[in-house]
């Protein structure tokens, strides 16, 4: 097997730069989906059901993209064609989704329009997101892989911060944060428009700057007997032969992603209740809480950036992983007891520690365990199931659990804290 050469910092940067734009789109979706559907008229007990679509699309789309891109080669590359097509579709849908309540449709029609837009948005985001992880696995050697994923994590969090603060920023600049009942405010609509423009520009940059390996060269650098585009894929056999780290990390992932699903779903309603004393989505106070949610998520991303610098300096990777999840769990448990919007910065900084570990540790452990096996795209697509399945389960049970905790949305964040602590306990089962 030929050794992959070292890449310059700027080549590593170019591999992941488009991820900045993709993450802006993902952040806008994460921070505003509950707000959009609540504004249109959705019942709080039904909010989690709208969140089934994003991970459902992920578990369908990402293995398909991984399998097809493993076997693709054209003048534009292997992964990049899927990246570009996904981004182009995302741009179109980002211009449609926030207008679900503005087109004069009845409530039921607006809900269906919003759901269809959300389905296409998440399909396209997943199609655009997966190739970035594969590009690093394809083109970066073991020595530089930690740096490459660190760059990707930085761009991910930087994009998140931008996407999260857009509604708050546009409101500060004078764009209206209020709208008639059932209509999404202009501050949110314009955020999606600007995010769409940044997304396509960033993806175009990566498309122009990155040149992928042809199949035969890839086979030489990865120790394969023949190029992947000449080899048949049996997903059942690949799963059977997956390393133990694939499954043990997946168990930790289950509790982590269920926790964050409840954060994305219920933070808006939780802080509107605890800090603004309202549960009416049409009230100015609820929309102000929606803007503050974006700021809190940006604080979480900032905490993640800071903690990502600390993580490599912790001698034990498993200790770093478990400790980060415990800090995040503590942050979630604090949220229901805080009634000052500024004090909320503290728990969301702690939650950012868990997010930093979730972005870096699982893929570092699993890609190292998969080294030399081939079919990296398929394996990463399948590993995405450990992200999507827990979100689907959490979303499906969200309404029931909300009723069990007294229909208090802040209590769902405490439940998220319990899930992260359980995940931290299961880190000890990982064998690298």
Short mmCIF file of C-alpha atoms in Angstrom, two decimals:
data_model
loop_
_atom_site.label_atom_id
_atom_site.label_comp_id
_atom_site.label_asym_id
_atom_site.label_seq_id
_atom_site.Cartn_x
_atom_site.Cartn_y
_atom_site.Cartn_z
CA UNK A 1 0.00 0.00 0.00
CA UNK A 2 1.41 3.37 -1.03
CA UNK A 3 1.63 6.01 1.69
CA UNK A 4 -0.63 8.99 1.08
CA UNK A 5 1.45 12.18 0.92
CA UNK A 6 1.07 15.01 3.42
CA UNK A 7 -1.25 17.80 2.28
CA UNK A 8 -0.66 21.48 2.92
CA UNK A 9 -2.88 23.26 5.41
CA UNK A 10 -4.72 25.06 2.63
CA UNK A 11 -5.45 21.81 0.79
CA UNK A 12 -6.90 20.39 4.01
CA UNK A 13 -8.89 23.62 4.42
CA UNK A 14 -10.23 23.43 0.86
CA UNK A 15 -11.44 19.86 1.41
CA UNK A 16 -13.85 21.03 4.09
CA UNK A 17 -14.54 24.69 3.31
CA UNK A 18 -17.89 23.95 1.68
CA UNK A 19 -18.95 22.38 4.97
CA UNK A 20 -19.17 25.92 6.39
CA UNK A 21 -22.07 26.70 4.06
CA UNK A 22 -23.74 23.32 4.54
CA UNK A 23 -23.60 23.77 8.31
CA UNK A 24 -25.23 27.21 8.07
CA UNK A 25 -28.17 25.51 6.36
CA UNK A 26 -28.24 22.76 8.99
CA UNK A 27 -28.07 25.30 11.84
CA UNK A 28 -30.94 27.34 10.40
CA UNK A 29 -33.00 24.18 10.16
CA UNK A 30 -32.09 22.98 13.69
CA UNK A 31 -32.80 26.31 15.37
CA UNK A 32 -35.96 27.25 13.49
CA UNK A 33 -37.99 24.16 12.56
CA UNK A 34 -39.91 24.02 15.85
CA UNK A 35 -40.33 27.79 15.72
CA UNK A 36 -41.65 27.73 12.16
CA UNK A 37 -44.17 24.94 12.73
CA UNK A 38 -45.27 26.33 16.11
CA UNK A 39 -45.79 29.73 14.47
CA UNK A 40 -47.86 28.17 11.69
CA UNK A 41 -50.03 26.50 14.34
CA UNK A 42 -48.61 23.12 15.42
CA UNK A 43 -49.48 21.76 18.89
CA UNK A 44 -46.45 21.40 21.24
CA UNK A 45 -47.23 17.69 21.72
CA UNK A 46 -46.90 17.22 17.95
CA UNK A 47 -43.65 19.17 17.49
CA UNK A 48 -41.38 16.15 17.88
CA UNK A 49 -43.17 14.34 15.03
CA UNK A 50 -42.01 17.00 12.56
CA UNK A 51 -38.46 16.13 13.60
CA UNK A 52 -38.81 12.54 12.41
CA UNK A 53 -38.29 13.62 8.81
CA UNK A 54 -34.69 14.94 9.07
CA UNK A 55 -33.09 11.77 10.51
CA UNK A 56 -35.37 9.55 8.41
CA UNK A 57 -34.03 11.22 5.28
CA UNK A 58 -30.50 10.88 6.64
CA UNK A 59 -30.75 7.15 7.24
CA UNK A 60 -32.09 6.66 3.70
CA UNK A 61 -29.93 9.11 1.79
CA UNK A 62 -26.47 8.84 3.35
CA UNK A 63 -25.89 5.09 2.79
CA UNK A 64 -27.09 5.53 -0.81
CA UNK A 65 -24.74 8.46 -1.37
CA UNK A 66 -21.89 6.54 0.24
CA UNK A 67 -22.47 3.43 -1.87
CA UNK A 68 -22.94 5.27 -5.16
CA UNK A 69 -20.04 7.66 -4.64
CA UNK A 70 -17.69 4.75 -3.82
CA UNK A 71 -18.42 3.45 -7.33
CA UNK A 72 -18.55 6.79 -9.16
CA UNK A 73 -15.90 8.46 -11.22
CA UNK A 74 -16.39 11.31 -13.67
CA UNK A 75 -14.52 14.44 -14.68
CA UNK A 76 -15.77 16.22 -11.54
CA UNK A 77 -14.70 13.45 -9.12
CA UNK A 78 -16.35 10.79 -6.92
CA UNK A 79 -17.85 12.64 -3.98
CA UNK A 80 -18.11 16.20 -5.34
CA UNK A 81 -20.97 15.59 -7.85
CA UNK A 82 -23.23 14.45 -4.99
CA UNK A 83 -22.07 17.36 -2.86
CA UNK A 84 -22.93 19.90 -5.56
CA UNK A 85 -26.33 18.44 -6.47
CA UNK A 86 -27.34 18.26 -2.80
CA UNK A 87 -26.32 21.87 -2.20
CA UNK A 88 -28.18 23.12 -5.29
CA UNK A 89 -31.44 21.46 -4.18
CA UNK A 90 -30.95 22.77 -0.60
CA UNK A 91 -30.67 26.33 -1.90
CA UNK A 92 -34.01 26.06 -3.70
CA UNK A 93 -35.83 24.55 -0.71
CA UNK A 94 -34.34 27.06 1.76
CA UNK A 95 -36.11 29.77 -0.19
CA UNK A 96 -39.45 27.92 0.10
CA UNK A 97 -39.63 26.48 3.63
CA UNK A 98 -39.91 29.67 5.74
CA UNK A 99 -42.70 30.92 3.46
CA UNK A 100 -45.01 28.03 4.39
CA UNK A 101 -47.29 30.40 6.31
CA UNK A 102 -47.07 33.32 3.85
CA UNK A 103 -48.75 31.90 0.75
CA UNK A 104 -52.39 32.26 1.81
CA UNK A 105 -52.87 28.51 2.37
CA UNK A 106 -55.14 26.93 4.96
CA UNK A 107 -53.46 25.61 8.10
CA UNK A 108 -53.51 21.96 6.98
CA UNK A 109 -52.18 22.87 3.52
CA UNK A 110 -49.44 25.07 5.01
CA UNK A 111 -48.40 22.19 7.29
CA UNK A 112 -48.18 19.76 4.34
CA UNK A 113 -46.24 22.32 2.30
CA UNK A 114 -43.86 22.86 5.22
CA UNK A 115 -43.40 19.11 5.74
CA UNK A 116 -42.65 18.51 2.05
CA UNK A 117 -40.18 21.40 2.04
CA UNK A 118 -38.52 20.03 5.19
CA UNK A 119 -38.25 16.57 3.64
CA UNK A 120 -36.51 17.90 0.53
CA UNK A 121 -34.32 20.24 2.57
CA UNK A 122 -33.04 17.50 4.80
CA UNK A 123 -32.57 15.09 1.90
CA UNK A 124 -30.42 17.65 0.11
CA UNK A 125 -28.47 18.66 3.25
CA UNK A 126 -27.67 15.01 3.95
CA UNK A 127 -26.62 14.54 0.33
CA UNK A 128 -24.29 17.54 0.60
CA UNK A 129 -22.95 16.77 4.09
CA UNK A 130 -21.80 13.16 3.76
CA UNK A 131 -19.21 13.72 0.97
CA UNK A 132 -17.13 16.02 3.20
CA UNK A 133 -16.52 13.23 5.72
CA UNK A 134 -15.65 10.87 2.86
CA UNK A 135 -13.24 13.33 1.22
CA UNK A 136 -11.13 13.43 4.39
CA UNK A 137 -11.15 9.63 4.64
CA UNK A 138 -10.22 9.31 0.96
CA UNK A 139 -7.43 11.85 0.66
CA UNK A 140 -5.83 12.42 4.07
CA UNK A 141 -3.22 10.12 5.63
CA UNK A 142 -3.40 8.86 9.20
CA UNK A 143 -0.88 11.42 10.49
CA UNK A 144 -2.97 14.37 9.27
CA UNK A 145 -6.45 12.95 9.79
CA UNK A 146 -6.84 14.47 13.27
CA UNK A 147 -5.90 17.91 11.88
CA UNK A 148 -8.26 17.49 8.92
CA UNK A 149 -11.21 16.59 11.15
CA UNK A 150 -10.29 19.45 13.49
CA UNK A 151 -10.49 21.87 10.55
CA UNK A 152 -13.83 20.34 9.58
CA UNK A 153 -15.06 20.67 13.17
CA UNK A 154 -13.97 24.33 13.28
CA UNK A 155 -15.79 25.11 10.01
CA UNK A 156 -18.81 23.16 11.23
CA UNK A 157 -19.05 25.20 14.42
CA UNK A 158 -18.29 28.48 12.66
CA UNK A 159 -21.12 27.78 10.21
CA UNK A 160 -23.39 26.85 13.11
CA UNK A 161 -22.68 30.13 14.89
CA UNK A 162 -23.48 32.11 11.74
CA UNK A 163 -26.71 30.23 11.06
CA UNK A 164 -27.87 30.41 14.67
CA UNK A 165 -27.37 34.18 15.09
CA UNK A 166 -28.84 35.29 11.73
CA UNK A 167 -32.43 35.89 13.04
CA UNK A 168 -31.08 37.73 16.11
CA UNK A 169 -28.75 39.82 13.92
CA UNK A 170 -31.39 40.72 11.35
CA UNK A 171 -33.81 41.74 14.11
CA UNK A 172 -31.06 43.97 15.55
CA UNK A 173 -30.60 45.51 12.08
CA UNK A 174 -34.28 46.45 11.96
CA UNK A 175 -35.91 43.58 10.07
CA UNK A 176 -39.26 42.70 11.60
CA UNK A 177 -39.35 39.87 14.13
CA UNK A 178 -43.15 39.98 14.34
CA UNK A 179 -45.76 38.81 11.86
CA UNK A 180 -49.49 38.07 11.69
CA UNK A 181 -50.68 34.86 13.37
CA UNK A 182 -49.58 31.83 11.34
CA UNK A 183 -46.90 33.74 9.39
CA UNK A 184 -43.13 33.35 9.94
CA UNK A 185 -41.37 36.69 10.68
CA UNK A 186 -39.17 38.32 8.04
CA UNK A 187 -36.12 37.97 10.31
CA UNK A 188 -36.34 34.19 9.87
CA UNK A 189 -37.23 34.27 6.17
CA UNK A 190 -34.27 36.53 5.31
CA UNK A 191 -31.96 34.32 7.38
CA UNK A 192 -32.81 31.37 5.14
CA UNK A 193 -32.27 33.47 1.99
CA UNK A 194 -28.81 34.64 3.09
CA UNK A 195 -27.89 31.14 4.29
CA UNK A 196 -28.81 29.72 0.88
CA UNK A 197 -26.55 32.22 -0.90
CA UNK A 198 -23.59 31.46 1.38
CA UNK A 199 -24.15 27.71 0.99
CA UNK A 200 -23.87 27.67 -2.79
CA UNK A 201 -20.82 29.99 -2.80
CA UNK A 202 -18.94 27.81 -0.29
CA UNK A 203 -19.75 24.60 -2.15
CA UNK A 204 -18.65 26.14 -5.45
CA UNK A 205 -15.31 26.99 -3.82
CA UNK A 206 -14.69 23.39 -2.75
CA UNK A 207 -15.89 22.09 -6.13
CA UNK A 208 -13.34 24.26 -7.97
CA UNK A 209 -10.41 23.78 -5.57
CA UNK A 210 -10.49 20.01 -4.84
CA UNK A 211 -9.28 17.35 -7.27
CA UNK A 212 -10.11 13.80 -6.19
CA UNK A 213 -8.14 10.60 -6.81
CA UNK A 214 -9.14 8.39 -9.75
CA UNK A 215 -10.19 4.81 -8.78
CA UNK A 216 -6.87 3.08 -9.54
CA UNK A 217 -4.84 5.65 -7.62
CA UNK A 218 -7.30 5.38 -4.72
CA UNK A 219 -6.87 1.58 -4.71
CA UNK A 220 -3.08 1.94 -4.55
CA UNK A 221 -3.19 4.38 -1.63
CA UNK A 222 -5.75 2.33 0.31
CA UNK A 223 -4.31 -1.15 -0.24
CA UNK A 224 -7.25 -2.50 -2.26
CA UNK A 225 -6.94 -5.40 -4.71
CA UNK A 226 -9.05 -3.62 -7.31
CA UNK A 227 -10.78 -0.26 -7.63
CA UNK A 228 -14.06 0.07 -5.75
CA UNK A 229 -15.97 0.88 -8.93
CA UNK A 230 -15.22 -2.68 -10.08
CA UNK A 231 -16.23 -4.39 -6.83
CA UNK A 232 -19.70 -5.51 -5.76
CA UNK A 233 -21.02 -4.36 -2.41
CA UNK A 234 -22.92 -6.56 0.06
CA UNK A 235 -24.11 -4.35 2.91
CA UNK A 236 -25.09 -7.32 5.09
CA UNK A 237 -21.57 -8.75 4.86
CA UNK A 238 -20.01 -5.36 5.53
CA UNK A 239 -22.08 -4.97 8.68
CA UNK A 240 -21.23 -8.50 9.77
CA UNK A 241 -17.51 -7.76 9.39
CA UNK A 242 -17.66 -4.26 10.93
CA UNK A 243 -15.14 -3.75 13.77
CA UNK A 244 -16.43 -3.84 17.35
CA UNK A 245 -15.76 -0.10 17.69
CA UNK A 246 -18.42 0.50 15.02
CA UNK A 247 -21.09 -0.99 17.32
CA UNK A 248 -19.84 0.17 20.73
CA UNK A 249 -19.52 3.78 19.55
CA UNK A 250 -22.96 3.41 18.00
CA UNK A 251 -24.42 2.56 21.42
CA UNK A 252 -23.00 5.77 22.88
CA UNK A 253 -24.30 7.68 19.86
CA UNK A 254 -27.84 6.46 20.53
CA UNK A 255 -28.15 8.32 23.83
CA UNK A 256 -26.22 11.39 22.64
CA UNK A 257 -28.32 12.07 19.55
CA UNK A 258 -31.60 11.37 21.34
CA UNK A 259 -30.57 14.07 23.84
CA UNK A 260 -29.80 16.64 21.16
CA UNK A 261 -33.04 15.85 19.33
CA UNK A 262 -34.92 17.02 22.43
CA UNK A 263 -32.74 20.12 22.67
CA UNK A 264 -33.57 21.14 19.09
CA UNK A 265 -37.25 20.32 19.52
CA UNK A 266 -38.06 21.84 22.91
CA UNK A 267 -35.57 24.63 23.71
CA UNK A 268 -37.73 27.33 22.09
CA UNK A 269 -40.83 26.42 24.11
CA UNK A 270 -38.78 25.75 27.25
CA UNK A 271 -37.03 29.12 27.44
CA UNK A 272 -40.15 31.00 26.30
CA UNK A 273 -41.86 29.50 29.35
CA UNK A 274 -39.05 29.80 31.92
CA UNK A 275 -37.59 33.19 30.90
CA UNK A 276 -40.38 34.98 28.97
CA UNK A 277 -43.40 33.46 30.78
CA UNK A 278 -45.31 32.71 27.57
CA UNK A 279 -46.43 29.64 25.65
CA UNK A 280 -48.21 31.51 22.83
CA UNK A 281 -46.25 31.13 19.56
CA UNK A 282 -47.96 34.16 18.04
CA UNK A 283 -46.81 36.50 20.83
CA UNK A 284 -43.84 38.87 20.39
CA UNK A 285 -42.29 37.36 23.54
CA UNK A 286 -42.27 33.87 21.99
CA UNK A 287 -40.58 35.18 18.83
CA UNK A 288 -38.04 37.02 21.00
CA UNK A 289 -37.34 33.72 22.74
CA UNK A 290 -36.89 32.17 19.28
CA UNK A 291 -34.18 34.70 18.47
CA UNK A 292 -32.55 34.07 21.87
CA UNK A 293 -32.56 30.34 21.13
CA UNK A 294 -30.35 31.06 18.11
CA UNK A 295 -27.99 32.99 20.35
CA UNK A 296 -27.90 30.12 22.89
CA UNK A 297 -27.13 27.63 20.14
CA UNK A 298 -24.36 29.96 18.95
CA UNK A 299 -22.97 29.99 22.52
CA UNK A 300 -23.11 26.19 22.43
CA UNK A 301 -21.15 26.18 19.17
CA UNK A 302 -18.62 28.64 20.63
CA UNK A 303 -18.20 26.39 23.66
CA UNK A 304 -17.65 23.51 21.25
CA UNK A 305 -14.90 25.40 19.41
CA UNK A 306 -13.12 26.18 22.69
CA UNK A 307 -13.49 22.64 24.03
CA UNK A 308 -12.26 21.18 20.72
CA UNK A 309 -8.89 22.80 21.49
CA UNK A 310 -8.82 21.14 24.92
CA UNK A 311 -9.84 17.63 23.82
CA UNK A 312 -6.58 16.64 22.04
CA UNK A 313 -4.61 17.52 25.19
CA UNK A 314 -6.48 14.99 27.36
CA UNK A 315 -4.27 11.86 27.39
CA UNK A 316 -7.11 9.32 27.35
CA UNK A 317 -9.48 9.60 24.40
CA UNK A 318 -12.20 7.66 26.24
CA UNK A 319 -11.84 9.87 29.33
CA UNK A 320 -12.15 12.96 27.12
CA UNK A 321 -15.23 11.52 25.42
CA UNK A 322 -17.00 10.48 28.64
CA UNK A 323 -16.06 13.64 30.53
CA UNK A 324 -17.39 15.83 27.73
CA UNK A 325 -20.73 14.02 27.73
CA UNK A 326 -21.01 14.39 31.52
CA UNK A 327 -20.45 18.15 31.24
CA UNK A 328 -23.14 18.35 28.57
CA UNK A 329 -25.51 16.30 30.71
CA UNK A 330 -24.98 18.71 33.62
CA UNK A 331 -25.75 21.64 31.29
CA UNK A 332 -29.08 20.12 30.20
CA UNK A 333 -30.06 19.39 33.82
CA UNK A 334 -29.51 23.05 34.76
CA UNK A 335 -31.73 24.58 32.05
CA UNK A 336 -35.17 24.06 33.71
CA UNK A 337 -33.98 25.83 36.88
CA UNK A 338 -32.72 29.00 35.17
CA UNK A 339 -35.09 31.95 34.69
CA UNK A 340 -32.59 34.56 33.49
CA UNK A 341 -31.87 34.54 29.76
CA UNK A 342 -28.22 35.55 30.26
CA UNK A 343 -27.49 32.89 32.88
CA UNK A 344 -28.57 30.33 30.25
CA UNK A 345 -25.19 30.93 28.58
CA UNK A 346 -23.55 28.74 31.26
CA UNK A 347 -25.44 25.49 30.58
CA UNK A 348 -25.17 25.94 26.81
CA UNK A 349 -21.41 26.37 27.08
CA UNK A 350 -21.36 23.04 28.93
CA UNK A 351 -23.59 21.46 26.27
CA UNK A 352 -21.05 22.67 23.71
CA UNK A 353 -18.42 20.44 25.37
CA UNK A 354 -20.56 17.38 24.63
CA UNK A 355 -21.15 18.57 21.06
CA UNK A 356 -17.40 18.96 20.44
CA UNK A 357 -16.79 15.37 21.52
CA UNK A 358 -19.73 14.08 19.46
CA UNK A 359 -18.34 15.71 16.31
CA UNK A 360 -14.77 14.50 16.73
CA UNK A 361 -14.50 11.32 18.79
CA UNK A 362 -16.89 8.89 17.04
CA UNK A 363 -15.52 9.48 13.53
CA UNK A 364 -11.89 9.45 14.71
CA UNK A 365 -12.42 6.09 16.47
CA UNK A 366 -14.46 4.49 13.68
CA UNK A 367 -12.38 5.66 10.69
CA UNK A 368 -9.22 4.41 12.39
CA UNK A 369 -10.91 1.06 13.03
CA UNK A 370 -11.95 0.89 9.34
CA UNK A 371 -8.50 1.69 7.93
CA UNK A 372 -7.53 -0.77 5.18
CA UNK A 373 -11.01 -2.31 4.84
CA UNK A 374 -12.19 -0.24 1.85
CA UNK A 375 -15.79 0.88 1.24
CA UNK A 376 -15.31 3.86 3.54
CA UNK A 377 -18.25 5.68 1.95
CA UNK A 378 -20.60 2.75 2.55
CA UNK A 379 -19.40 2.26 6.12
CA UNK A 380 -19.77 5.96 6.98
CA UNK A 381 -23.20 5.98 5.38
CA UNK A 382 -24.17 2.99 7.53
CA UNK A 383 -22.58 4.54 10.61
CA UNK A 384 -24.86 7.52 10.06
CA UNK A 385 -27.62 5.17 11.21
CA UNK A 386 -26.23 5.56 14.73
CA UNK A 387 -27.05 9.26 14.38
CA UNK A 388 -30.42 8.96 12.64
CA UNK A 389 -32.06 6.00 14.40
CA UNK A 390 -31.89 7.55 17.89
CA UNK A 391 -33.32 10.80 16.56
CA UNK A 392 -36.20 8.95 14.91
CA UNK A 393 -36.89 7.02 18.13
CA UNK A 394 -36.68 10.17 20.26
CA UNK A 395 -38.95 12.11 17.90
CA UNK A 396 -41.52 9.30 17.75
CA UNK A 397 -41.68 9.13 21.56
CA UNK A 398 -41.43 12.88 22.16
CA UNK A 399 -45.16 13.60 22.48
CA UNK A 400 -45.70 10.69 24.86
CA UNK A 401 -42.72 11.61 27.04
CA UNK A 402 -43.79 15.27 27.10
CA UNK A 403 -47.15 14.20 28.53
CA UNK A 404 -45.39 12.02 31.13
CA UNK A 405 -43.31 14.98 32.38
CA UNK A 406 -46.34 17.18 32.85
CA UNK A 407 -46.36 18.75 29.36
CA UNK A 408 -43.53 21.04 30.53
CA UNK A 409 -41.06 21.43 27.67
CA UNK A 410 -38.21 22.39 30.01
CA UNK A 411 -38.48 18.95 31.61
CA UNK A 412 -37.62 17.37 28.26
CA UNK A 413 -34.24 19.11 28.46
CA UNK A 414 -33.65 17.53 31.87
CA UNK A 415 -34.43 14.18 30.25
CA UNK A 416 -31.82 15.01 27.59
CA UNK A 417 -29.29 15.49 30.40
CA UNK A 418 -30.06 12.02 31.76
CA UNK A 419 -29.53 10.54 28.28
CA UNK A 420 -26.09 12.16 27.94
CA UNK A 421 -25.01 10.82 31.33
CA UNK A 422 -26.09 7.30 30.28
CA UNK A 423 -24.10 7.72 27.05
CA UNK A 424 -21.03 8.73 29.07
CA UNK A 425 -21.31 5.52 31.10
CA UNK A 426 -21.33 3.42 27.92
CA UNK A 427 -18.08 5.00 26.66
CA UNK A 428 -16.27 2.50 28.87
CA UNK A 429 -17.49 -0.33 26.61
CA UNK A 430 -15.61 1.02 23.58
CA UNK A 431 -12.57 -1.02 22.56
CA UNK A 432 -10.32 0.92 20.19
#
